[in-house]
Short mmCIF file of C-alpha atoms in Angstrom, two decimals:
data_model
loop_
_atom_site.label_atom_id
_atom_site.label_comp_id
_atom_site.label_asym_id
_atom_site.label_seq_id
_atom_site.Cartn_x
_atom_site.Cartn_y
_atom_site.Cartn_z
CA MET A 89 -7.47 -5.47 -23.23
CA SER A 90 -9.28 -8.60 -24.20
CA THR A 91 -11.52 -10.58 -21.86
CA SER A 92 -9.02 -13.02 -21.84
CA GLU A 93 -6.19 -11.15 -20.76
CA LEU A 94 -8.32 -9.83 -17.84
CA SER A 95 -9.13 -13.39 -16.79
CA ILE A 96 -6.09 -13.79 -14.37
CA THR A 97 -5.47 -17.18 -13.43
CA LYS A 98 -3.88 -18.76 -9.83
CA ARG A 99 -1.10 -19.75 -11.96
CA ARG A 100 -0.31 -16.45 -13.52
CA LEU A 101 -0.42 -14.55 -10.30
CA LEU A 102 1.05 -16.77 -7.86
CA GLY A 103 3.44 -18.39 -10.22
CA GLY A 104 4.14 -16.12 -13.10
CA ILE A 105 4.85 -12.72 -11.39
CA ALA A 106 8.12 -12.35 -13.47
CA ILE A 107 11.11 -10.27 -12.05
CA ALA A 108 11.63 -9.04 -15.53
CA ALA A 109 8.63 -7.30 -16.00
CA VAL A 110 9.01 -5.81 -12.64
CA THR A 111 12.24 -4.60 -13.35
CA MET A 112 11.12 -3.06 -16.46
CA ALA A 113 8.14 -1.40 -14.85
CA LEU A 114 10.71 -0.10 -12.48
CA THR A 115 13.02 1.45 -14.92
CA ALA A 116 10.46 2.66 -17.34
CA CYS A 117 7.37 3.44 -15.08
CA SER A 118 7.13 7.09 -16.50
CA ASP A 119 7.54 8.35 -20.05
CA SER A 120 7.53 11.71 -18.49
CA GLU A 121 10.76 11.38 -16.20
CA ASP A 122 13.06 13.69 -18.41
CA LYS A 123 10.07 16.00 -18.28
CA ALA A 124 9.52 16.17 -14.75
CA ALA A 125 13.36 16.29 -14.16
CA SER A 126 13.70 19.35 -16.47
CA THR A 127 10.82 21.14 -14.46
CA GLU A 128 12.73 20.35 -10.95
CA ALA A 129 16.03 22.03 -12.60
CA LYS A 130 14.66 25.12 -13.79
CA PRO A 131 15.62 28.11 -11.82
CA ALA A 132 13.18 29.76 -9.59
CA VAL A 133 11.49 32.67 -10.98
CA SER A 134 12.23 35.92 -8.53
CA ASN A 135 9.19 37.53 -7.35
CA GLU A 136 9.42 40.80 -8.59
CA THR A 137 6.45 42.49 -7.22
CA THR A 138 7.68 42.22 -3.61
CA ALA A 139 10.95 43.37 -1.98
CA SER A 140 11.34 39.96 -0.91
CA THR A 141 14.14 38.23 -2.32
CA THR A 142 12.63 34.74 -1.41
CA PRO A 143 12.54 32.77 -4.93
CA ALA A 144 9.03 31.97 -6.06
CA VAL A 145 8.18 28.50 -6.91
CA GLU A 146 7.28 27.88 -10.53
CA ILE A 147 3.82 26.46 -11.13
CA PRO A 148 3.89 23.11 -13.09
CA THR A 149 2.38 23.32 -16.89
CA ALA A 150 -0.19 21.07 -17.76
CA ASP A 151 0.33 18.48 -20.51
CA ARG A 152 -3.35 18.94 -21.87
CA ASP A 153 -6.98 19.73 -21.01
CA VAL A 154 -9.26 16.91 -19.64
CA ASP A 155 -12.97 16.80 -18.85
CA MET A 156 -12.64 16.88 -15.18
CA GLU A 157 -16.58 16.40 -14.65
CA ALA A 158 -16.48 13.06 -16.90
CA ALA A 159 -13.05 12.29 -14.79
CA LEU A 160 -14.68 12.31 -11.57
CA LYS A 161 -17.57 9.97 -12.31
CA PRO A 162 -16.47 6.71 -10.40
CA GLY A 163 -15.71 3.71 -12.68
CA PRO A 164 -15.83 0.10 -12.09
CA LEU A 165 -14.80 0.16 -8.64
CA LYS A 166 -15.13 2.05 -5.43
CA GLU A 167 -13.24 5.30 -5.67
CA MET A 168 -10.40 5.20 -2.97
CA ALA A 169 -10.59 9.13 -1.73
CA LEU A 170 -9.88 11.39 0.77
CA GLY A 171 -11.28 14.71 1.62
CA ASP A 172 -14.36 16.64 0.92
CA PRO A 173 -15.80 15.73 -2.46
CA ASN A 174 -17.17 19.57 -2.43
CA ALA A 175 -13.41 21.11 -1.95
CA PRO A 176 -12.40 23.48 -4.70
CA VAL A 177 -9.35 21.80 -5.73
CA LYS A 178 -10.08 18.03 -7.10
CA ILE A 179 -7.03 15.81 -7.89
CA ILE A 180 -7.28 12.30 -9.35
CA GLU A 181 -3.82 10.24 -9.20
CA TYR A 182 -3.27 7.48 -11.59
CA MET A 183 -0.28 5.72 -10.24
CA SER A 184 1.60 2.16 -10.43
CA MET A 185 2.65 0.26 -7.48
CA THR A 186 6.05 -0.69 -8.90
CA CYS A 187 7.14 2.81 -10.39
CA PRO A 188 9.78 4.46 -8.40
CA HIS A 189 8.35 8.02 -9.10
CA CYS A 190 5.08 7.15 -7.77
CA ALA A 191 7.04 5.85 -4.53
CA HIS A 192 8.92 9.21 -4.25
CA PHE A 193 5.69 11.01 -4.49
CA HIS A 194 4.06 9.35 -1.80
CA GLU A 195 6.96 9.32 0.43
CA ASN A 196 8.04 12.80 0.05
CA THR A 197 5.04 14.93 -1.14
CA PHE A 198 1.79 13.22 -0.45
CA GLU A 199 1.77 13.29 3.30
CA ALA A 200 2.33 17.10 3.37
CA ILE A 201 -0.13 17.86 0.95
CA LYS A 202 -2.59 15.69 2.82
CA THR A 203 -2.06 17.75 6.09
CA LYS A 204 -2.03 20.84 4.21
CA TYR A 205 -4.57 20.89 1.66
CA VAL A 206 -6.82 17.55 1.81
CA ASP A 207 -7.51 17.86 5.77
CA THR A 208 -8.42 21.39 5.69
CA GLY A 209 -11.06 20.93 3.24
CA LYS A 210 -9.44 22.49 0.40
CA VAL A 211 -8.61 19.43 -1.78
CA TYR A 212 -10.13 16.12 -2.61
CA PHE A 213 -7.78 13.35 -3.42
CA VAL A 214 -8.63 10.35 -5.41
CA LEU A 215 -6.11 7.79 -6.07
CA ARG A 216 -6.61 5.30 -9.13
CA GLU A 217 -4.99 2.20 -10.24
CA PHE A 218 -2.81 1.95 -13.30
CA PRO A 219 -0.80 -1.07 -13.41
CA PHE A 220 0.91 -1.42 -16.83
CA PRO A 221 -0.06 -4.29 -18.94
CA GLN A 222 2.08 -7.54 -18.12
CA ASP A 223 3.25 -6.01 -14.91
CA THR A 224 1.49 -8.43 -12.75
CA ALA A 225 3.38 -7.34 -9.66
CA SER A 226 1.77 -4.00 -9.61
CA LEU A 227 -1.87 -5.60 -10.76
CA ALA A 228 -1.50 -8.22 -7.81
CA ALA A 229 -0.37 -5.56 -5.17
CA PHE A 230 -3.35 -3.16 -5.84
CA MET A 231 -5.69 -6.31 -5.79
CA LEU A 232 -4.22 -7.12 -2.23
CA ALA A 233 -4.80 -3.24 -1.25
CA ARG A 234 -8.51 -3.82 -2.44
CA CYS A 235 -8.72 -6.61 -0.36
CA THR A 236 -8.02 -4.83 2.81
CA THR A 237 -10.53 -2.89 4.56
CA GLU A 238 -11.50 0.46 3.13
CA ASP A 239 -10.00 2.27 5.94
CA ARG A 240 -6.60 0.48 5.67
CA PHE A 241 -6.30 1.10 1.90
CA PHE A 242 -4.10 3.99 1.77
CA PRO A 243 -2.07 2.95 5.03
CA PHE A 244 -1.41 -0.27 3.15
CA VAL A 245 -0.32 1.20 -0.34
CA SER A 246 1.73 3.82 1.69
CA THR A 247 3.37 0.66 3.10
CA LEU A 248 3.80 -0.89 -0.23
CA LEU A 249 5.33 2.11 -2.03
CA LYS A 250 7.64 2.97 0.97
CA GLN A 251 8.81 -0.85 0.62
CA GLN A 252 8.59 -0.95 -3.11
CA ARG A 253 12.19 -2.66 -3.54
CA THR A 254 11.46 -5.09 -0.69
CA TRP A 255 8.82 -7.06 -2.64
CA ALA A 256 8.93 -5.75 -6.18
CA ALA A 257 12.59 -6.59 -6.52
CA PRO A 258 13.51 -8.74 -4.05
CA ALA A 259 17.34 -10.29 -4.15
CA ASP A 260 16.50 -13.52 -4.50
CA GLY A 261 13.91 -12.71 -7.24
CA ASP A 262 10.96 -14.20 -5.25
CA VAL A 263 8.23 -11.50 -5.75
CA ARG A 264 5.48 -13.74 -4.82
CA GLY A 265 6.97 -14.77 -1.49
CA ALA A 266 7.92 -11.02 -0.47
CA MET A 267 4.37 -9.80 -1.52
CA LEU A 268 2.97 -12.58 0.86
CA GLN A 269 5.33 -11.44 3.89
CA MET A 270 4.27 -7.89 3.31
CA SER A 271 0.78 -8.73 3.05
CA LYS A 272 1.10 -10.79 6.42
CA LEU A 273 2.19 -7.60 8.32
CA ALA A 274 -1.42 -6.14 7.14
CA GLY A 275 -3.51 -9.17 8.36
CA PHE A 276 -3.37 -11.51 5.57
CA THR A 277 -3.02 -15.41 5.81
CA GLN A 278 -1.93 -17.36 3.45
CA GLU A 279 -5.52 -18.44 2.43
CA SER A 280 -6.90 -14.73 2.15
CA PHE A 281 -3.78 -13.65 0.18
CA ASP A 282 -4.54 -16.64 -2.31
CA ALA A 283 -8.00 -15.87 -2.46
CA CYS A 284 -7.76 -12.22 -3.27
CA LEU A 285 -5.01 -13.06 -5.87
CA THR A 286 -7.30 -15.42 -7.65
CA ASN A 287 -10.27 -13.07 -8.01
CA ALA A 288 -10.51 -13.07 -11.64
CA LYS A 289 -13.52 -10.24 -11.28
CA LEU A 290 -11.51 -7.74 -9.09
CA ALA A 291 -8.32 -8.23 -11.65
CA GLY A 292 -10.33 -7.37 -14.81
CA ASP A 293 -11.80 -4.26 -12.62
CA VAL A 294 -8.27 -3.23 -11.53
CA SER A 295 -7.49 -3.44 -15.19
CA ALA A 296 -10.66 -1.54 -16.26
CA VAL A 297 -9.62 1.40 -14.19
CA ARG A 298 -6.30 1.63 -15.86
CA ASP A 299 -7.98 1.02 -19.39
CA ARG A 300 -10.45 4.14 -18.80
CA GLY A 301 -7.85 6.19 -17.87
CA ALA A 302 -5.60 5.54 -21.27
CA GLN A 303 -8.58 5.60 -23.46
CA GLU A 304 -10.68 8.45 -21.92
CA PHE A 305 -8.05 10.66 -20.00
CA GLY A 306 -5.09 10.09 -21.93
CA VAL A 307 -2.94 8.59 -19.25
CA GLN A 308 0.20 7.00 -20.58
CA SER A 309 2.74 7.33 -17.78
CA THR A 310 2.73 7.38 -14.20
CA PRO A 311 2.17 9.10 -12.18
CA THR A 312 -0.08 10.92 -13.98
CA PHE A 313 -2.44 13.83 -12.00
CA LEU A 314 -5.60 15.12 -13.09
CA ILE A 315 -6.37 18.60 -11.55
CA ASN A 316 -9.28 20.63 -12.17
CA GLY A 317 -9.34 19.99 -15.66
CA LYS A 318 -5.69 19.71 -16.47
CA ALA A 319 -3.38 16.83 -16.90
CA TYR A 320 0.32 16.90 -15.48
CA SER A 321 2.70 14.08 -15.75
CA GLY A 322 5.49 13.49 -13.69
CA ASP A 323 6.55 13.35 -9.91
CA MET A 324 6.05 16.77 -7.86
CA SER A 325 7.57 17.91 -4.93
CA VAL A 326 5.66 19.61 -2.25
CA ASP A 327 6.73 23.27 -3.02
CA SER A 328 5.36 22.68 -7.00
CA MET A 329 2.33 20.93 -5.91
CA SER A 330 1.42 23.70 -3.27
CA ALA A 331 2.01 26.15 -5.61
CA LEU A 332 -0.15 24.77 -8.12
CA ILE A 333 -3.10 24.15 -5.87
CA ASP A 334 -2.53 27.81 -4.34
CA SER A 335 -3.13 29.17 -7.59
CA LEU A 336 -6.42 27.29 -7.84
CA LEU A 337 -7.85 28.44 -4.78
#
């Protein structure tokens, strides 16, 4: 992406968030949707080594290897992370704020994984921005999350994902207005909302996080997880991610 494309203006962010772009992001956020659906549809593999009839959960298959040491190096923005950096399992999630698969993961899987593994020192979890080019709604949502205080970042992201269609695809098509109302619940005023979304440097830094993920680590779809040197694309259930984490402990 060129420097001019990274220079987000007030007109583009506040007046040019196109509902068409949001709709496209909501329907095509993940090239790995079919792969994820196929994985979930596969029958569980029976555990033949025990007398139990409880089916074993199939461990997700990695797409490719990644240099995890390089991936864990911070980019242009401060890492938004939870857990112990020295935990044995390290997870980096690249996500889009308008991606329904990302919303599904954070609504149905993330909290359980956080409680079971992050809070117990077994997993270090990093969340990174991946707003697709031209998806100004996702870019703006990430910028607003970055404009909150650090302790409010994850709760604000969670709220936006849970209410994704409310602000990303409102019935009246007024994405900016819906986003403003959601932001006011998090303590934004009209002035702080406008100031955040007209911060060209922040817009460029968020986009640079995405570009680095794509260019250096091959991220092409959301959500994509980098876990202990392997890349996995697509949503994961609690059972699937737990099986993968357990295999690494």
